[in-house]
CSV table of N, CA and C in Angstrom, one decimal:
chain,number,residue,atom,x,y,z
A,138,PRO,N,-10.9,-7.4,-50.3
A,138,PRO,CA,-11.9,-6.9,-51.3
A,138,PRO,C,-11.7,-5.4,-51.6
A,139,LEU,N,-11.1,-4.6,-50.7
A,139,LEU,CA,-10.9,-3.2,-50.9
A,139,LEU,C,-9.6,-2.8,-51.5
A,140,GLY,N,-8.7,-3.8,-51.7
A,140,GLY,CA,-7.4,-3.5,-52.3
A,140,GLY,C,-6.3,-3.6,-51.3
A,141,PRO,N,-5.1,-3.7,-51.8
A,141,PRO,CA,-3.9,-3.8,-51.0
A,141,PRO,C,-3.6,-2.5,-50.2
A,142,GLU,N,-3.9,-1.3,-50.7
A,142,GLU,CA,-3.7,-0.1,-50.0
A,142,GLU,C,-4.5,-0.1,-48.7
A,143,PHE,N,-5.8,-0.5,-48.8
A,143,PHE,CA,-6.6,-0.6,-47.7
A,143,PHE,C,-6.1,-1.5,-46.6
A,144,ALA,N,-5.6,-2.7,-47.1
A,144,ALA,CA,-5.1,-3.7,-46.1
A,144,ALA,C,-3.8,-3.1,-45.4
A,145,LEU,N,-2.9,-2.5,-46.2
A,145,LEU,CA,-1.7,-1.9,-45.6
A,145,LEU,C,-2.1,-0.8,-44.6
A,146,SER,N,-3.0,0.0,-45.0
A,146,SER,CA,-3.5,1.1,-44.1
A,146,SER,C,-4.1,0.6,-42.8
A,147,MET,N,-4.9,-0.4,-43.0
A,147,MET,CA,-5.5,-1.0,-41.8
A,147,MET,C,-4.4,-1.7,-40.9
A,148,LEU,N,-3.5,-2.3,-41.5
A,148,LEU,CA,-2.4,-2.9,-40.7
A,148,LEU,C,-1.6,-1.9,-40.0
A,149,ALA,N,-1.2,-0.8,-40.7
A,149,ALA,CA,-0.5,0.3,-40.1
A,149,ALA,C,-1.2,0.9,-38.9
A,150,ASN,N,-2.5,1.2,-39.1
A,150,ASN,CA,-3.3,1.8,-38.0
A,150,ASN,C,-3.4,0.8,-36.8
A,151,GLN,N,-3.6,-0.5,-37.1
A,151,GLN,CA,-3.6,-1.4,-36.0
A,151,GLN,C,-2.3,-1.5,-35.2
A,152,LEU,N,-1.2,-1.5,-35.9
A,152,LEU,CA,0.1,-1.5,-35.2
A,152,LEU,C,0.3,-0.2,-34.4
A,153,LEU,N,0.0,0.9,-35.0
A,153,LEU,CA,0.1,2.2,-34.3
A,153,LEU,C,-0.7,2.3,-33.1
A,154,ALA,N,-2.0,1.8,-33.2
A,154,ALA,CA,-2.9,1.8,-32.0
A,154,ALA,C,-2.4,0.9,-30.9
A,155,GLU,N,-1.8,-0.3,-31.3
A,155,GLU,CA,-1.3,-1.2,-30.3
A,155,GLU,C,-0.1,-0.6,-29.6
A,156,LEU,N,0.8,0.1,-30.4
A,156,LEU,CA,2.0,0.7,-29.9
A,156,LEU,C,1.6,1.8,-28.9
A,157,LEU,N,0.7,2.7,-29.3
A,157,LEU,CA,0.3,3.8,-28.4
A,157,LEU,C,-0.4,3.3,-27.2
A,158,CYS,N,-1.2,2.3,-27.3
A,158,CYS,CA,-1.9,1.7,-26.1
A,158,CYS,C,-0.9,1.1,-25.1
A,159,SER,N,0.1,0.4,-25.7
A,159,SER,CA,1.1,-0.2,-24.8
A,159,SER,C,2.0,0.8,-24.2
A,160,LEU,N,2.4,1.9,-24.9
A,160,LEU,CA,3.2,3.0,-24.3
A,160,LEU,C,2.4,3.7,-23.2
A,161,HIS,N,1.1,3.9,-23.4
A,161,HIS,CA,0.3,4.5,-22.4
A,161,HIS,C,0.2,3.7,-21.1
A,162,THR,N,-0.1,2.4,-21.3
A,162,THR,CA,-0.2,1.5,-20.2
A,162,THR,C,1.1,1.4,-19.4
A,163,PHE,N,2.2,1.3,-20.1
A,163,PHE,CA,3.6,1.3,-19.5
A,163,PHE,C,3.8,2.6,-18.7
A,164,ALA,N,3.5,3.7,-19.3
A,164,ALA,CA,3.7,5.0,-18.6
A,164,ALA,C,2.8,5.2,-17.4
A,165,VAL,N,1.7,4.6,-17.4
A,165,VAL,CA,0.8,4.8,-16.3
A,165,VAL,C,1.1,3.8,-15.1
A,166,ILE,N,1.6,2.7,-15.4
A,166,ILE,CA,1.8,1.7,-14.4
A,166,ILE,C,3.3,1.5,-13.9
A,167,VAL,N,4.3,1.4,-14.8
A,167,VAL,CA,5.6,1.1,-14.4
A,167,VAL,C,6.3,2.2,-13.6
A,168,PRO,N,6.4,3.4,-14.1
A,168,PRO,CA,7.2,4.4,-13.4
A,168,PRO,C,6.8,4.7,-11.9
A,169,ASN,N,5.5,4.4,-11.5
A,169,ASN,CA,5.1,4.6,-10.1
A,169,ASN,C,5.3,3.3,-9.3
A,170,HIS,N,6.1,2.4,-9.8
A,170,HIS,CA,6.5,1.2,-9.1
A,170,HIS,C,8.0,1.0,-9.1
A,171,ALA,N,8.8,2.0,-9.7
A,171,ALA,CA,10.2,1.9,-9.9
A,171,ALA,C,10.9,3.2,-9.8
A,172,GLY,N,12.1,3.2,-9.2
A,172,GLY,CA,12.9,4.4,-9.1
A,172,GLY,C,13.7,4.3,-7.9
A,173,SER,N,14.8,5.1,-7.8
A,173,SER,CA,15.7,5.0,-6.6
A,173,SER,C,15.1,5.4,-5.3
A,174,ASP,N,13.8,5.9,-5.4
A,174,ASP,CA,13.1,6.3,-4.1
A,174,ASP,C,12.0,5.3,-3.8
A,175,VAL,N,11.9,4.2,-4.5
A,175,VAL,CA,10.9,3.2,-4.3
A,175,VAL,C,11.6,1.9,-3.8
A,176,PHE,N,11.1,1.4,-2.7
A,176,PHE,CA,11.7,0.3,-2.0
A,176,PHE,C,11.2,-1.0,-2.7
A,177,ARG,N,12.1,-2.0,-2.6
A,177,ARG,CA,11.7,-3.4,-3.0
A,177,ARG,C,12.0,-4.2,-1.7
A,178,PHE,N,11.4,-5.4,-1.7
A,178,PHE,CA,11.4,-6.2,-0.5
A,178,PHE,C,11.8,-7.6,-0.8
A,179,ALA,N,12.7,-8.1,0.1
A,179,ALA,CA,13.3,-9.5,-0.1
A,179,ALA,C,12.6,-10.5,0.7
A,180,SER,N,11.8,-10.1,1.6
A,180,SER,CA,11.1,-11.1,2.5
A,180,SER,C,9.6,-10.6,2.7
A,181,PRO,N,8.8,-11.5,3.1
A,181,PRO,CA,7.4,-11.2,3.4
A,181,PRO,C,7.3,-10.2,4.5
A,182,ALA,N,6.2,-9.4,4.5
A,182,ALA,CA,5.9,-8.5,5.6
A,182,ALA,C,5.6,-9.3,6.9
A,183,LYS,N,6.1,-8.7,8.0
A,183,LYS,CA,5.8,-9.3,9.3
A,183,LYS,C,4.7,-8.6,10.0
A,184,GLY,N,3.5,-9.0,9.7
A,184,GLY,CA,2.3,-8.3,10.3
A,184,GLY,C,1.6,-7.3,9.4
A,185,ARG,N,0.4,-7.0,9.8
A,185,ARG,CA,-0.4,-6.1,9.0
A,185,ARG,C,0.2,-4.7,8.9
A,186,GLY,N,0.7,-4.2,10.0
A,186,GLY,CA,1.3,-2.8,10.0
A,186,GLY,C,2.4,-2.7,9.0
A,187,GLU,N,3.3,-3.7,9.0
A,187,GLU,CA,4.5,-3.6,8.0
A,187,GLU,C,3.9,-3.8,6.6
A,188,PHE,N,2.9,-4.6,6.4
A,188,PHE,CA,2.3,-4.8,5.1
A,188,PHE,C,1.8,-3.4,4.6
A,189,TYR,N,1.1,-2.7,5.4
A,189,TYR,CA,0.6,-1.4,4.9
A,189,TYR,C,1.7,-0.4,4.7
A,190,LEU,N,2.7,-0.4,5.5
A,190,LEU,CA,3.9,0.4,5.3
A,190,LEU,C,4.6,0.2,4.0
A,191,ARG,N,4.7,-1.1,3.7
A,191,ARG,CA,5.3,-1.5,2.4
A,191,ARG,C,4.5,-1.1,1.2
A,192,GLN,N,3.2,-1.0,1.3
A,192,GLN,CA,2.4,-0.6,0.2
A,192,GLN,C,2.7,0.9,-0.1
A,193,ILE,N,2.9,1.6,0.9
A,193,ILE,CA,3.2,3.1,0.8
A,193,ILE,C,4.6,3.3,0.3
A,194,LEU,N,5.6,2.6,0.8
A,194,LEU,CA,7.0,2.7,0.5
A,194,LEU,C,7.3,2.1,-0.9
A,195,GLY,N,6.5,1.2,-1.4
A,195,GLY,CA,6.7,0.5,-2.7
A,195,GLY,C,6.0,1.1,-3.8
A,196,SER,N,5.3,2.2,-3.7
A,196,SER,CA,4.5,2.7,-4.8
A,196,SER,C,4.5,4.3,-4.7
A,197,VAL,N,4.1,4.9,-5.8
A,197,VAL,CA,4.1,6.4,-5.9
A,197,VAL,C,2.8,6.8,-6.6
A,198,ASN,N,2.2,7.8,-6.2
A,198,ASN,CA,1.1,8.4,-7.0
A,198,ASN,C,1.5,9.4,-8.0
A,199,TYR,N,0.8,9.5,-9.0
A,199,TYR,CA,0.8,10.7,-9.9
A,199,TYR,C,-0.1,11.7,-9.3
A,200,SER,N,-0.2,12.9,-10.0
A,200,SER,CA,-1.1,13.9,-9.5
A,200,SER,C,-2.6,13.3,-9.5
A,201,THR,N,-3.3,13.7,-8.5
A,201,THR,CA,-4.7,13.2,-8.3
A,201,THR,C,-5.7,14.3,-8.1
A,202,GLY,N,-7.0,13.9,-8.1
A,202,GLY,CA,-8.0,14.8,-7.6
A,202,GLY,C,-8.9,15.4,-8.7
A,203,SER,N,-8.4,15.5,-9.9
A,203,SER,CA,-9.2,16.1,-11.0
A,203,SER,C,-9.8,14.9,-11.8
A,204,ASP,N,-11.1,15.0,-12.0
A,204,ASP,CA,-11.8,13.9,-12.7
A,204,ASP,C,-11.2,13.6,-14.1
A,205,THR,N,-10.8,14.7,-14.8
A,205,THR,CA,-10.2,14.5,-16.1
A,205,THR,C,-8.9,13.9,-16.0
A,206,ASN,N,-8.0,14.3,-15.1
A,206,ASN,CA,-6.7,13.7,-14.9
A,206,ASN,C,-6.8,12.3,-14.5
A,207,ASP,N,-7.7,12.0,-13.5
A,207,ASP,CA,-7.9,10.7,-13.0
A,207,ASP,C,-8.4,9.7,-14.2
A,208,PHE,N,-9.3,10.2,-15.0
A,208,PHE,CA,-9.8,9.4,-16.1
A,208,PHE,C,-8.7,9.1,-17.1
A,209,LEU,N,-7.8,10.1,-17.4
A,209,LEU,CA,-6.7,9.9,-18.4
A,209,LEU,C,-5.7,8.9,-17.8
A,210,HIS,N,-5.6,8.8,-16.5
A,210,HIS,CA,-4.7,7.8,-15.9
A,210,HIS,C,-5.5,6.5,-15.6
A,211,GLY,N,-6.7,6.4,-15.9
A,211,GLY,CA,-7.5,5.2,-15.6
A,211,GLY,C,-7.6,5.0,-14.2
A,212,TRP,N,-7.5,6.0,-13.4
A,212,TRP,CA,-7.5,6.0,-11.9
A,212,TRP,C,-6.4,5.2,-11.3
A,213,LEU,N,-5.4,4.9,-12.2
A,213,LEU,CA,-4.2,4.2,-11.7
A,213,LEU,C,-3.1,5.2,-11.2
A,214,ASN,N,-3.5,6.5,-11.1
A,214,ASN,CA,-2.7,7.5,-10.5
A,214,ASN,C,-2.8,7.4,-8.9
A,215,TYR,N,-3.7,6.6,-8.4
A,215,TYR,CA,-3.8,6.4,-7.0
A,215,TYR,C,-3.2,5.0,-6.6
A,216,GLN,N,-1.9,4.8,-7.0
A,216,GLN,CA,-1.3,3.5,-6.7
A,216,GLN,C,-1.1,3.2,-5.2
A,217,ILE,N,-0.8,4.2,-4.4
A,217,ILE,CA,-0.7,4.0,-3.0
A,217,ILE,C,-2.0,3.5,-2.4
A,218,GLU,N,-3.0,4.2,-2.7
A,218,GLU,CA,-4.3,3.8,-2.1
A,218,GLU,C,-4.8,2.5,-2.7
A,219,HIS,N,-4.5,2.3,-4.0
A,219,HIS,CA,-4.9,1.0,-4.6
A,219,HIS,C,-4.1,-0.2,-3.9
A,220,HIS,N,-2.9,0.0,-3.6
A,220,HIS,CA,-2.1,-1.0,-2.9
A,220,HIS,C,-2.6,-1.2,-1.5
A,221,LEU,N,-3.1,-0.2,-0.8
A,221,LEU,CA,-3.6,-0.3,0.5
A,221,LEU,C,-5.0,-1.0,0.5
A,222,TRP,N,-5.8,-0.6,-0.4
A,222,TRP,CA,-7.2,-1.2,-0.5
A,222,TRP,C,-7.6,-1.4,-2.0
A,223,PRO,N,-7.2,-2.6,-2.5
A,223,PRO,CA,-7.5,-2.8,-3.9
A,223,PRO,C,-8.9,-2.9,-4.3
A,224,ASP,N,-9.8,-3.0,-3.4
A,224,ASP,CA,-11.2,-3.2,-3.7
A,224,ASP,C,-12.0,-1.9,-3.7
A,225,LEU,N,-11.4,-0.8,-3.4
A,225,LEU,CA,-12.1,0.5,-3.3
A,225,LEU,C,-12.6,0.9,-4.7
A,226,THR,N,-13.7,1.7,-4.7
A,226,THR,CA,-14.2,2.2,-6.0
A,226,THR,C,-13.3,3.5,-6.4
A,227,ILE,N,-13.4,3.9,-7.6
A,227,ILE,CA,-12.6,5.1,-8.0
A,227,ILE,C,-13.0,6.3,-7.2
A,228,LEU,N,-14.2,6.5,-6.8
A,228,LEU,CA,-14.6,7.7,-6.0
A,228,LEU,C,-14.0,7.5,-4.6
A,229,GLN,N,-13.9,6.3,-4.1
A,229,GLN,CA,-13.4,6.1,-2.8
A,229,GLN,C,-11.9,6.4,-2.8
A,230,TYR,N,-11.2,6.1,-3.9
A,230,TYR,CA,-9.8,6.5,-4.0
A,230,TYR,C,-9.6,8.0,-3.9
A,231,GLN,N,-10.4,8.8,-4.6
A,231,GLN,CA,-10.4,10.2,-4.5
A,231,GLN,C,-10.6,10.7,-3.1
A,232,ALA,N,-11.5,10.1,-2.4
A,232,ALA,CA,-11.8,10.5,-1.0
A,232,ALA,C,-10.7,10.1,0.0
A,233,ALA,N,-10.1,8.9,-0.3
A,233,ALA,CA,-9.1,8.4,0.7
A,233,ALA,C,-7.7,9.1,0.5
A,234,GLN,N,-7.4,9.5,-0.7
A,234,GLN,CA,-6.0,10.0,-1.0
A,234,GLN,C,-5.6,11.1,0.0
A,235,PRO,N,-6.4,12.2,0.2
A,235,PRO,CA,-5.9,13.3,1.1
A,235,PRO,C,-5.7,12.8,2.5
A,236,ARG,N,-6.6,11.9,2.9
A,236,ARG,CA,-6.5,11.3,4.3
A,236,ARG,C,-5.3,10.5,4.5
A,237,VAL,N,-5.0,9.7,3.5
A,237,VAL,CA,-3.7,8.8,3.6
A,237,VAL,C,-2.5,9.7,3.6
A,238,GLN,N,-2.5,10.7,2.7
A,238,GLN,CA,-1.4,11.7,2.7
A,238,GLN,C,-1.2,12.4,4.0
A,239,ALA,N,-2.3,12.8,4.6
A,239,ALA,CA,-2.2,13.5,5.9
A,239,ALA,C,-1.7,12.6,7.0
A,240,LEU,N,-2.2,11.3,7.0
A,240,LEU,CA,-1.7,10.4,8.0
A,240,LEU,C,-0.2,10.1,7.8
A,241,CYS,N,0.2,9.9,6.6
A,241,CYS,CA,1.6,9.7,6.4
A,241,CYS,C,2.5,10.8,6.9
A,242,ALA,N,2.0,12.1,6.6
A,242,ALA,CA,2.8,13.3,7.1
A,242,ALA,C,2.8,13.2,8.7
A,243,GLU,N,1.7,12.9,9.3
A,243,GLU,CA,1.6,12.8,10.8
A,243,GLU,C,2.6,11.8,11.3
A,244,LEU,N,2.7,10.7,10.6
A,244,LEU,CA,3.5,9.5,11.1
A,244,LEU,C,5.0,9.6,10.6
A,245,GLY,N,5.3,10.6,9.8
A,245,GLY,CA,6.6,10.7,9.2
A,245,GLY,C,7.0,9.6,8.2
A,246,ILE,N,6.0,9.1,7.5
A,246,ILE,CA,6.1,8.1,6.4
A,246,ILE,C,6.2,8.9,5.1
A,247,PRO,N,7.2,8.7,4.3
A,247,PRO,CA,7.2,9.4,3.0
A,247,PRO,C,6.1,9.0,2.1
A,248,TYR,N,5.3,10.0,1.6
A,248,TYR,CA,4.2,9.8,0.7
A,248,TYR,C,4.6,10.5,-0.6
A,249,ARG,N,4.9,9.7,-1.6
A,249,ARG,CA,5.4,10.3,-2.8
A,249,ARG,C,4.3,10.4,-3.8
A,250,GLN,N,4.3,11.6,-4.4
A,250,GLN,CA,3.3,12.0,-5.4
A,250,GLN,C,4.0,12.9,-6.4
A,251,GLU,N,4.3,12.5,-7.6
A,251,GLU,CA,5.1,13.2,-8.5
A,251,GLU,C,4.5,13.1,-9.9
A,252,PRO,N,4.8,14.1,-10.8
A,252,PRO,CA,4.4,14.1,-12.2
A,252,PRO,C,4.9,12.9,-12.9
A,253,LEU,N,4.2,12.5,-14.0
A,253,LEU,CA,4.7,11.4,-14.9
A,253,LEU,C,6.1,11.6,-15.4
A,254,TRP,N,6.5,12.8,-15.8
A,254,TRP,CA,7.8,13.0,-16.4
A,254,TRP,C,8.9,12.8,-15.3
A,255,THR,N,8.6,13.2,-14.1
A,255,THR,CA,9.6,13.0,-13.0
A,255,THR,C,9.8,11.5,-12.8
A,256,ARG,N,8.7,10.8,-12.7
A,256,ARG,CA,8.7,9.3,-12.5
A,256,ARG,C,9.4,8.6,-13.7
A,257,LEU,N,9.2,9.1,-14.9
A,257,LEU,CA,9.9,8.4,-16.1
A,257,LEU,C,11.4,8.6,-16.0
A,258,GLN,N,11.8,9.8,-15.5
A,258,GLN,CA,13.2,10.1,-15.4
A,258,GLN,C,13.9,9.2,-14.3
A,259,LYS,N,13.1,9.0,-13.2
A,259,LYS,CA,13.7,8.1,-12.2
A,259,LYS,C,13.7,6.6,-12.6
A,260,LEU,N,12.7,6.2,-13.4
A,260,LEU,CA,12.7,4.9,-13.9
A,260,LEU,C,13.9,4.7,-14.9
A,261,ALA,N,14.1,5.7,-15.8
A,261,ALA,CA,15.2,5.6,-16.8
A,261,ALA,C,16.5,5.5,-16.1
A,262,LYS,N,16.7,6.2,-15.0
A,262,LYS,CA,18.0,6.1,-14.3
A,262,LYS,C,18.2,4.7,-13.7
A,263,VAL,N,17.2,4.1,-13.2
A,263,VAL,CA,17.3,2.7,-12.7
A,263,VAL,C,17.6,1.7,-13.9
A,264,ALA,N,16.8,2.0,-15.0
A,264,ALA,CA,16.9,1.1,-16.2
A,264,ALA,C,18.3,1.1,-16.8
A,265,VAL,N,19.0,2.2,-16.8
A,265,VAL,CA,20.3,2.3,-17.4
A,265,VAL,C,21.5,2.1,-16.4
A,266,GLY,N,21.1,1.8,-15.1
A,266,GLY,CA,22.1,1.5,-14.1
A,266,GLY,C,22.7,2.8,-13.4
A,267,ALA,N,22.1,3.9,-13.6
A,267,ALA,CA,22.6,5.1,-13.0
A,267,ALA,C,21.9,5.3,-11.6
A,268,GLY,N,21.0,4.5,-11.2
A,268,GLY,CA,20.4,4.5,-9.9
A,268,GLY,C,20.0,3.0,-9.6
A,269,GLU,N,19.5,2.8,-8.4
A,269,GLU,CA,19.2,1.5,-7.9
A,269,GLU,C,18.0,1.6,-6.9
A,270,MET,N,17.1,0.7,-7.0
A,270,MET,CA,16.0,0.6,-6.1
A,270,MET,C,16.5,0.0,-4.8
A,271,PRO,N,16.3,0.7,-3.7
A,271,PRO,CA,16.8,0.2,-2.4
A,271,PRO,C,16.0,-1.0,-1.9
A,272,TYR,N,16.6,-1.8,-1.1
A,272,TYR,CA,15.9,-2.9,-0.4
A,272,TYR,C,15.5,-2.3,0.9
A,273,TYR,N,14.3,-2.7,1.3
A,273,TYR,CA,13.7,-2.3,2.6
A,273,TYR,C,14.4,-3.1,3.7
A,274,SER,N,14.8,-2.4,4.7
A,274,SER,CA,15.3,-3.2,5.9
A,274,SER,C,14.8,-2.4,7.1
A,275,LYS,N,14.2,-3.2,8.0
A,275,LYS,CA,13.7,-2.6,9.3
A,275,LYS,C,14.9,-2.2,10.2
A,276,THR,N,15.0,-0.9,10.5
A,276,THR,CA,16.0,-0.4,11.4
A,276,THR,C,15.5,0.3,12.5
């Protein structure tokens, strides 16, 4: 009823919104699960200890701690803590993060926390075959 220009404008806006939403979702979720420094696993974990270790070795955090930054990431910048305890509230992730990071440092477990652009570069290297995600093996 408002004319073909309105319909085309509405369609273009809808497609652009869908594209931007998908790109944001991809950028927040995928790069902190992939990269040559993120392990993948061929077999199930043997026990709870190995399960928790795998959650840390198989994910990466983006920068955390600022309410604005956390909001813009949808609190998905706490991937390590989310994989350890998926039922925590967003405020509990903020409280748990420094404690998990300190415990990892104490135990010599790599705790990776990097900016989005660094993670995107590592994902791109794996995607084009210039890098590979290592398999976890207990040694």
